[in-house]
GROMACS .gro file of C-alpha atoms in nm:
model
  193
    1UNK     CA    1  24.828  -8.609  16.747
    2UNK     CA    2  24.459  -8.536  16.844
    3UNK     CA    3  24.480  -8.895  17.096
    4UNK     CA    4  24.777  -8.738  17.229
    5UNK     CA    5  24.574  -8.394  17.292
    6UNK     CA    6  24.312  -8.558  17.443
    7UNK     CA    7  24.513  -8.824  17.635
    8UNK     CA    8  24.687  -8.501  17.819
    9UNK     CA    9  24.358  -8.313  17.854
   10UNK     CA   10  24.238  -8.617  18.043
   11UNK     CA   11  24.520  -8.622  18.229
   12UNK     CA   12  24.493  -8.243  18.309
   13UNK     CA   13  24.112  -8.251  18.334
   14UNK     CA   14  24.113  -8.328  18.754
   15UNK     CA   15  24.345  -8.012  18.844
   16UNK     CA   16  24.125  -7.785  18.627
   17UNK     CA   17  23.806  -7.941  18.798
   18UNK     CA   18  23.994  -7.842  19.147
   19UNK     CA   19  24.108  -7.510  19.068
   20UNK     CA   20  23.814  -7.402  18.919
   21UNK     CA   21  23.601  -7.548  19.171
   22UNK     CA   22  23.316  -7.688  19.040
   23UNK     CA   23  23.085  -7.952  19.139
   24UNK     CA   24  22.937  -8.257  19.016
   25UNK     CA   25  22.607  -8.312  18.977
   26UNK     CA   26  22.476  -8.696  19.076
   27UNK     CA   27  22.186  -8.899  19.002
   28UNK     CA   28  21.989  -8.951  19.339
   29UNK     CA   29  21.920  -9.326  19.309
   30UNK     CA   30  22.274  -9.399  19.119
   31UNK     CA   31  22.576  -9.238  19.275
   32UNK     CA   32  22.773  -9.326  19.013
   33UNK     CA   33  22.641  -9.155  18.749
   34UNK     CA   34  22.638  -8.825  18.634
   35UNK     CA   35  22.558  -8.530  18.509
   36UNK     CA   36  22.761  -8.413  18.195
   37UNK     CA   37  22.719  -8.054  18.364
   38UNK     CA   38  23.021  -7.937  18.606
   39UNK     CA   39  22.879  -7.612  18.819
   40UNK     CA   40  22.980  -7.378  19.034
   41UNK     CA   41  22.783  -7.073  19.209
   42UNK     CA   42  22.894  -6.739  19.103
   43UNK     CA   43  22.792  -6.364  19.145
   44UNK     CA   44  22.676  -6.320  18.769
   45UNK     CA   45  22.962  -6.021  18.668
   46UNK     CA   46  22.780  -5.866  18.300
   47UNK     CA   47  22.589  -5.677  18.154
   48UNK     CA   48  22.174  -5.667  18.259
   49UNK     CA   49  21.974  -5.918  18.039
   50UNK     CA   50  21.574  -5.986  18.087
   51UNK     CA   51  21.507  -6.347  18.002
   52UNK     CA   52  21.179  -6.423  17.786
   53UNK     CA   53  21.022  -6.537  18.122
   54UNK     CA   54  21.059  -6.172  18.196
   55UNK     CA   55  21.317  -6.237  18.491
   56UNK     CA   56  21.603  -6.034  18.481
   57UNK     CA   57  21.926  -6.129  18.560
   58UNK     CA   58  22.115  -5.838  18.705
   59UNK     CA   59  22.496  -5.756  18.771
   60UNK     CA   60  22.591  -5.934  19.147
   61UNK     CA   61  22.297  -6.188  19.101
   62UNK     CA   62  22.339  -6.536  19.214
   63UNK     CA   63  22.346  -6.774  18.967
   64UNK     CA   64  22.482  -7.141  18.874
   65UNK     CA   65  22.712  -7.157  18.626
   66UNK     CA   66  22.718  -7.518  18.387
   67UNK     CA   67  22.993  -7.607  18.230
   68UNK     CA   68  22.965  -7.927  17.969
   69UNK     CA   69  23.198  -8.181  18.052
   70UNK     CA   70  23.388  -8.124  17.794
   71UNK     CA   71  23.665  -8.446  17.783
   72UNK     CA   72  23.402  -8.662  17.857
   73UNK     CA   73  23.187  -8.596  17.598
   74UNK     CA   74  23.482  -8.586  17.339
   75UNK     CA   75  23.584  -8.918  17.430
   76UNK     CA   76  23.201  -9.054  17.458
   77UNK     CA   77  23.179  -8.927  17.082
   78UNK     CA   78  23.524  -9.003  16.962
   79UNK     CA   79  23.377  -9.285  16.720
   80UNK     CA   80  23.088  -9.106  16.607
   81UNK     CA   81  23.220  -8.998  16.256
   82UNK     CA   82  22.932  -8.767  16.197
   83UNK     CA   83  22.880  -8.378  16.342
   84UNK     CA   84  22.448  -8.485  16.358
   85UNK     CA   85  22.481  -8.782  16.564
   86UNK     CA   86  22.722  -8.626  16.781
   87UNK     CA   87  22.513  -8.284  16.820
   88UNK     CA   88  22.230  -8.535  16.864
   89UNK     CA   89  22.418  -8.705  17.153
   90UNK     CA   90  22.571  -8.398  17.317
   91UNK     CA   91  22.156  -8.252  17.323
   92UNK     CA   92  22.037  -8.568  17.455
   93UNK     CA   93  22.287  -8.557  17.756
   94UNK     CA   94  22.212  -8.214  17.844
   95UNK     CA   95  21.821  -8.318  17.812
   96UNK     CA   96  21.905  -8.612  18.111
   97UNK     CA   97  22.119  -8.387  18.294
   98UNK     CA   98  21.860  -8.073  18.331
   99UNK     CA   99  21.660  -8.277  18.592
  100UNK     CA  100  21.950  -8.320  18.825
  101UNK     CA  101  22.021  -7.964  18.825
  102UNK     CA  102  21.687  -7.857  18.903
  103UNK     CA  103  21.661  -8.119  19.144
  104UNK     CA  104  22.014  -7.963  19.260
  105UNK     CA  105  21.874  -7.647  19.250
  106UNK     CA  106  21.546  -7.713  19.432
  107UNK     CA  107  21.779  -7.867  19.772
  108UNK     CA  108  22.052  -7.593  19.742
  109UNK     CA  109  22.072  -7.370  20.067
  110UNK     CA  110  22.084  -7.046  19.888
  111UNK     CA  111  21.744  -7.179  19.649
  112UNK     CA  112  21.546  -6.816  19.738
  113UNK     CA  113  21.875  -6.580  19.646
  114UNK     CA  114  21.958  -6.811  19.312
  115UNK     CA  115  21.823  -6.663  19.012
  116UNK     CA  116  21.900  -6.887  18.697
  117UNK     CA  117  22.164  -7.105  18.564
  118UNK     CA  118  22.385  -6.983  18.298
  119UNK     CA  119  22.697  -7.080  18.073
  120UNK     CA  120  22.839  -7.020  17.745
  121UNK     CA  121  22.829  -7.193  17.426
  122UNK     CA  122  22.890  -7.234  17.058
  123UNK     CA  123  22.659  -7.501  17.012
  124UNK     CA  124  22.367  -7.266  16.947
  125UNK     CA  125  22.121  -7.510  16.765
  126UNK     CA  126  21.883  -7.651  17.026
  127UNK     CA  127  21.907  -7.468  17.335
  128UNK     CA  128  21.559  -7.341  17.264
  129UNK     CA  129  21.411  -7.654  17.264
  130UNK     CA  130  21.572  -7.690  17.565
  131UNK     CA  131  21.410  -7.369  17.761
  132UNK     CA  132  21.756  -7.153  17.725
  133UNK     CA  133  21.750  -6.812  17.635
  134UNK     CA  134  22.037  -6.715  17.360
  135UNK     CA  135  22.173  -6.352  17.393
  136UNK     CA  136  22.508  -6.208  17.216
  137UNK     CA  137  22.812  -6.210  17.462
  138UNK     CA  138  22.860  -5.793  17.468
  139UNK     CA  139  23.185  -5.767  17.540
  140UNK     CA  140  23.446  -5.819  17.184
  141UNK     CA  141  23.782  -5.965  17.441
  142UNK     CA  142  23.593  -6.144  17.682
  143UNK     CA  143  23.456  -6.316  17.326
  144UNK     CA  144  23.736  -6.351  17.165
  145UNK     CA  145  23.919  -6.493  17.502
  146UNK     CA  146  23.625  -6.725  17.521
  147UNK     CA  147  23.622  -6.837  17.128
  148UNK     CA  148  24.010  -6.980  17.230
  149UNK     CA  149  23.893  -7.278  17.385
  150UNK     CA  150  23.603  -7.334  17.193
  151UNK     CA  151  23.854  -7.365  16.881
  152UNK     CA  152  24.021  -7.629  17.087
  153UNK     CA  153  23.730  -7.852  17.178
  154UNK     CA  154  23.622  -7.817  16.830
  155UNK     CA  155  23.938  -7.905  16.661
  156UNK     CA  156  23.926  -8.215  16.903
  157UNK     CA  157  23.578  -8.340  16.841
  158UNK     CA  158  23.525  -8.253  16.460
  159UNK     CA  159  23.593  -8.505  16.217
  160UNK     CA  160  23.737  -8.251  15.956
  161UNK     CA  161  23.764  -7.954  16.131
  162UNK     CA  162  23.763  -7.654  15.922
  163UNK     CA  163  23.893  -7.264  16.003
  164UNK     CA  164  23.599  -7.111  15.868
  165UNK     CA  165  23.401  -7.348  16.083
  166UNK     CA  166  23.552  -7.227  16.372
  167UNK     CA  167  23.480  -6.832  16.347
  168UNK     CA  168  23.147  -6.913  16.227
  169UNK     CA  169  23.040  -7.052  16.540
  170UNK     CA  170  23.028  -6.813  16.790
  171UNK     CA  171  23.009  -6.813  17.186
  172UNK     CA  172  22.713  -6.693  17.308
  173UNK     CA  173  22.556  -6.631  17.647
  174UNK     CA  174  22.290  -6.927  17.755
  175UNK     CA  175  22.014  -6.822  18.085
  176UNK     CA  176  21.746  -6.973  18.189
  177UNK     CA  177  21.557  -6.893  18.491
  178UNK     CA  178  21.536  -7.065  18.830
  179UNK     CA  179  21.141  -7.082  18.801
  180UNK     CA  180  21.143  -7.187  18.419
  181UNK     CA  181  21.441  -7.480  18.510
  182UNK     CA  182  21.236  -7.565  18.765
  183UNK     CA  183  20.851  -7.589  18.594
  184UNK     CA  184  21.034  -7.752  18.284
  185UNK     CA  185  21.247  -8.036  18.473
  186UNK     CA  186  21.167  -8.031  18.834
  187UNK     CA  187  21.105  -8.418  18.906
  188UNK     CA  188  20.963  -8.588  19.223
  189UNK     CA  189  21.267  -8.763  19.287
  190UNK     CA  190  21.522  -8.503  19.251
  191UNK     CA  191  21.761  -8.553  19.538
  192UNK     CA  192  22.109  -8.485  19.397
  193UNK     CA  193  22.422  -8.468  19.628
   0.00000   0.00000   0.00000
């Protein structure tokens, strides 16, 4: 059943890609490759949160929103039986793919009005380490419509998925700033298309 699932996810995966439009992120000197992020510039729509850079991220700020490529990483990790290796994996991709999107960030026409990157996750462990700043998604629906999903990439990509593994991990808000993604990851040869 769960090859079926993600056989037809797959299959869906382009249309949601177009009617959500988001963008890819490439690697300057390969084409071909890249970046396990999907983004998309939005107006940010919450609640006000101050990052620990001390930039504040406002209601109607510009920002670029990441989504993980979620398919993609399901089937890159389908044969890893284990939930460390696979964390492991899903950090290390997200470590490669930072440098493209402050390189993407850096060349974007709007740079001066962006003011941070942002997305949602329940894979809390880490994102420190990366330079993200972890806040509590305020608002209980907008949670719980956002935990829906989450239940269904992690029922796909666990070996032994469990409920109580589910509600335990819960979305939450990820920022970090433009200046911070760009001191941490900014590279010389950050030319993304």
């Amino acid at each position: 059943m769960k090859k079926i699932l993600i056989f037809l996810w797959t299959l869906l995966d382009p249309l949601y890609f177009r009617f959500t439009r988001l963008d890819y992120i490439y690697h300057p000197s390969h084409k071909n490759t890249r970046s396990i992020f999907r983004i998309r510039l939005i107006s940010y729509k919450g609640k006000t949160f101050t990052l620990s850079d001390h930039t504040t991220i406002h209601k109607q700020d510009l920002v670029i929103k990441i989504h993980l490529h979620n398919i993609r990483l399901i089937q890159d990790t389908h044969d890893i039986k284990n939930d460390i290796p696979k964390a492991r994996y899903v950090y290390r991709e997200v470590q490669r793919s930072l440098p493209l999107l402050a390189g993407y960030l850096q060349h974007h026409d709007k740079t001066e009005q962006i003011k941070g990157i942002m997305g949602i996750t329940t894979m809390n462990k880490g994102c420190g380490r990366l330079g993200f700043d972890l806040f509590d998604i305020p608002y209980p629906f907008y949670k719980w419509m956002k935990m829906i999903p989450f239940m269904g990439i992690r029922l796909l990509s666990a070996q032994t998925p469990s409920f109580s593994d589910l509600l335990k991990k819960q979305p939450k808000y990820i920022f970090m700033s433009k200046d911070k993604l760009l001191s941490t990851y900014k590279t010389r040869d950050d030319t993304p298309s």
